[in-house]
Amino acid sequence: MDPEDGIHDEACKAVIQSTQDAIKLLEIYQSEGAWKRHKQRSTGKNFLSSDFKPEHLCVIYDVFDDDLVRQYLEGNITSKEPQLFK
């Protein structure tokens, strides 16, 4: 993450990274015929389009002045770290 980036920049980077990860997964499947499986312990959160509203952007741009990335990197905004399987 770059402290100079806005939330749109980070969203674009997330799309690029997820595309690269999907390609790697397809390469694994193509070479091995299957993926290593992990039992899922919980359902997690399924985000729906109804979970996102235009007014959410007001917080990002008006309250945080599109400075969420810097605030996060400086430790002013925290979140629970997810458990990822790779």
Coordinates of N, CA and C in Angstrom, one line a residue:
M1 N 0.8 -1.2 0.0 CA 0.0 0.0 0.0 C 0.9 1.2 0.0
D2 N 0.4 2.2 -0.7 CA 1.2 3.5 -0.8 C 0.4 4.5 -0.1
P3 N 1.0 5.2 0.9 CA 0.3 6.3 1.6 C -0.3 7.4 0.7
E4 N 0.2 7.6 -0.4 CA -0.3 8.6 -1.3 C -1.5 8.2 -2.1
D5 N -1.8 6.9 -2.1 CA -3.0 6.4 -2.8 C -4.3 6.8 -2.2
G6 N -5.3 7.0 -3.0 CA -6.6 7.1 -2.5 C -7.3 5.8 -2.5
I7 N -8.6 5.8 -2.1 CA -9.3 4.5 -2.0 C -9.5 3.9 -3.4
H8 N -9.7 4.7 -4.4 CA -9.9 4.2 -5.8 C -8.7 3.5 -6.3
D9 N -7.5 4.1 -6.0 CA -6.2 3.5 -6.4 C -6.1 2.1 -5.8
E10 N -6.4 2.0 -4.5 CA -6.3 0.7 -3.8 C -7.3 -0.3 -4.3
A11 N -8.5 0.2 -4.7 CA -9.5 -0.7 -5.3 C -9.0 -1.3 -6.6
C12 N -8.4 -0.4 -7.4 CA -7.8 -0.8 -8.7 C -6.7 -1.9 -8.5
K13 N -5.9 -1.6 -7.5 CA -4.8 -2.6 -7.2 C -5.4 -3.9 -6.8
A14 N -6.5 -3.9 -6.0 CA -7.1 -5.1 -5.5 C -7.6 -5.9 -6.7
V15 N -8.2 -5.2 -7.7 CA -8.7 -5.9 -8.9 C -7.6 -6.6 -9.7
I16 N -6.5 -5.8 -9.8 CA -5.3 -6.4 -10.5 C -4.7 -7.6 -9.8
Q17 N -4.6 -7.5 -8.5 CA -4.0 -8.6 -7.7 C -4.9 -9.8 -7.7
S18 N -6.2 -9.6 -7.6 CA -7.1 -10.7 -7.6 C -7.1 -11.4 -9.0
T19 N -6.9 -10.7 -10.0 CA -6.8 -11.3 -11.4 C -5.6 -12.1 -11.5
Q20 N -4.5 -11.6 -11.0 CA -3.2 -12.3 -11.0 C -3.3 -13.6 -10.1
D21 N -4.0 -13.5 -9.0 CA -4.2 -14.7 -8.1 C -5.1 -15.7 -8.8
A22 N -6.1 -15.3 -9.5 CA -7.0 -16.2 -10.2 C -6.2 -16.9 -11.3
I23 N -5.4 -16.2 -12.0 CA -4.6 -16.9 -13.0 C -3.7 -17.9 -12.4
K24 N -3.1 -17.6 -11.3 CA -2.2 -18.6 -10.6 C -3.0 -19.9 -10.2
L25 N -4.3 -19.6 -9.7 CA -5.1 -20.8 -9.3 C -5.5 -21.6 -10.5
L26 N -5.7 -21.0 -11.7 CA -6.0 -21.8 -12.9 C -4.8 -22.5 -13.4
E27 N -3.6 -22.0 -13.2 CA -2.4 -22.7 -13.6 C -2.2 -23.9 -12.7
I28 N -2.4 -23.8 -11.4 CA -2.3 -24.9 -10.5 C -3.3 -26.0 -10.9
Y29 N -4.5 -25.6 -11.1 CA -5.5 -26.6 -11.5 C -5.2 -27.3 -12.8
Q30 N -4.6 -26.5 -13.8 CA -4.3 -27.1 -15.1 C -3.1 -28.1 -14.9
S31 N -2.1 -27.7 -14.1 CA -1.0 -28.6 -13.9 C -1.2 -29.8 -13.0
E32 N -2.0 -29.6 -11.9 CA -2.2 -30.7 -10.9 C -3.6 -31.4 -11.0
G33 N -4.5 -30.8 -11.8 CA -5.8 -31.4 -11.9 C -6.8 -31.1 -10.8
A34 N -6.3 -30.5 -9.7 CA -7.2 -30.2 -8.5 C -6.5 -29.1 -7.7
W35 N -7.2 -28.6 -6.7 CA -6.7 -27.7 -5.8 C -6.6 -28.3 -4.4
K36 N -5.7 -27.9 -3.6 CA -5.7 -28.4 -2.2 C -6.9 -27.8 -1.5
R37 N -7.6 -28.6 -0.8 CA -8.9 -28.1 -0.1 C -8.7 -27.9 1.3
H38 N -9.4 -27.0 1.9 CA -9.4 -26.7 3.3 C -10.9 -26.6 3.7
K39 N -11.2 -27.3 4.9 CA -12.5 -27.2 5.4 C -12.8 -25.8 5.9
Q40 N -14.0 -25.3 5.5 CA -14.4 -24.0 5.9 C -15.1 -24.1 7.2
R41 N -14.7 -23.2 8.2 CA -15.2 -23.3 9.5 C -16.4 -22.4 9.7
S42 N -16.5 -21.4 8.9 CA -17.6 -20.5 9.1 C -18.1 -20.0 7.7
T43 N -19.2 -19.3 7.7 CA -19.7 -18.9 6.4 C -19.1 -17.5 6.0
G44 N -18.6 -16.8 7.0 CA -18.1 -15.4 6.7 C -19.2 -14.5 6.3
K45 N -18.9 -13.4 5.6 CA -19.8 -12.4 5.2 C -20.0 -12.4 3.7
N46 N -21.1 -12.6 3.2 CA -21.4 -12.4 1.7 C -21.9 -11.0 1.5
F47 N -21.1 -10.2 0.8 CA -21.5 -8.9 0.5 C -22.4 -8.8 -0.7
L48 N -23.5 -8.1 -0.5 CA -24.5 -7.9 -1.6 C -24.4 -6.5 -2.1
S49 N -24.9 -6.2 -3.2 CA -25.0 -4.9 -3.8 C -25.8 -4.0 -2.8
S50 N -26.7 -4.5 -2.1 CA -27.5 -3.7 -1.2 C -26.7 -3.3 0.1
D51 N -25.5 -3.9 0.3 CA -24.7 -3.5 1.4 C -23.9 -2.2 1.1
F52 N -23.9 -1.8 -0.1 CA -23.1 -0.6 -0.5 C -24.1 0.5 -1.0
K53 N -23.9 1.7 -0.5 CA -24.8 2.8 -0.8 C -23.9 4.0 -1.2
P54 N -24.3 4.9 -2.1 CA -23.5 6.0 -2.5 C -23.1 6.9 -1.3
E55 N -23.9 6.9 -0.2 CA -23.6 7.8 0.9 C -22.3 7.3 1.7
H56 N -22.0 6.0 1.5 CA -20.7 5.5 2.1 C -19.5 6.2 1.6
L57 N -19.6 6.7 0.3 CA -18.5 7.4 -0.3 C -18.3 8.8 0.4
C58 N -19.4 9.4 1.0 CA -19.2 10.7 1.7 C -18.3 10.5 2.8
V59 N -18.3 9.4 3.5 CA -17.4 9.2 4.7 C -16.0 9.2 4.2
I60 N -15.7 8.5 3.1 CA -14.4 8.3 2.5 C -13.8 9.7 2.1
Y61 N -14.7 10.4 1.3 CA -14.2 11.6 0.7 C -14.3 12.9 1.5
D62 N -15.4 13.0 2.3 CA -15.7 14.2 3.1 C -15.0 14.1 4.5
V63 N -15.3 13.0 5.2 CA -14.8 12.9 6.5 C -13.3 12.6 6.6
F64 N -12.9 11.7 5.7 CA -11.5 11.3 5.7 C -10.7 12.0 4.6
D65 N -11.3 12.8 3.8 CA -10.6 13.5 2.7 C -9.8 12.6 1.8
D66 N -10.4 11.4 1.6 CA -9.8 10.3 0.7 C -8.4 10.0 1.2
D67 N -8.2 10.0 2.5 CA -6.9 9.8 3.2 C -7.0 8.5 4.0
L68 N -7.9 7.6 3.7 CA -8.0 6.3 4.5 C -6.8 5.5 4.4
V69 N -6.1 5.4 3.3 CA -4.9 4.6 3.2 C -3.8 5.1 4.1
R70 N -3.5 6.3 4.1 CA -2.5 6.9 5.0 C -2.9 6.7 6.5
Q71 N -4.2 6.9 6.8 CA -4.7 6.8 8.2 C -4.5 5.3 8.6
Y72 N -4.8 4.4 7.7 CA -4.6 3.0 8.0 C -3.2 2.6 8.3
L73 N -2.3 3.1 7.4 CA -0.9 2.7 7.5 C -0.2 3.4 8.7
E74 N -0.8 4.5 9.2 CA -0.2 5.1 10.4 C -0.8 4.5 11.6
G75 N -1.7 3.6 11.5 CA -2.3 2.9 12.7 C -3.5 3.6 13.3
N76 N -4.0 4.6 12.6 CA -5.2 5.3 13.1 C -6.5 4.6 12.9
I77 N -6.5 3.7 11.9 CA -7.7 2.9 11.6 C -7.2 1.4 11.7
T78 N -7.9 0.6 12.5 CA -7.5 -0.8 12.6 C -8.6 -1.7 12.1
S79 N -8.2 -2.9 11.9 CA -9.2 -3.9 11.5 C -8.7 -5.3 11.9
K80 N -9.7 -6.2 12.1 CA -9.3 -7.6 12.5 C -8.7 -8.2 11.3
E81 N -7.5 -8.9 11.5 CA -6.8 -9.5 10.4 C -7.5 -10.8 10.0
P82 N -7.8 -11.0 8.7 CA -8.5 -12.3 8.3 C -7.5 -13.5 8.3
Q83 N -8.0 -14.7 8.4 CA -7.2 -15.9 8.3 C -7.3 -16.3 6.8
L84 N -6.2 -16.3 6.1 CA -6.2 -16.6 4.7 C -5.5 -18.0 4.5
F85 N -6.0 -18.7 3.5 CA -5.4 -19.9 3.1 C -4.8 -19.7 1.7
K86 N -3.5 -20.1 1.6 CA -2.8 -20.0 0.3 C -2.2 -21.3 0.0

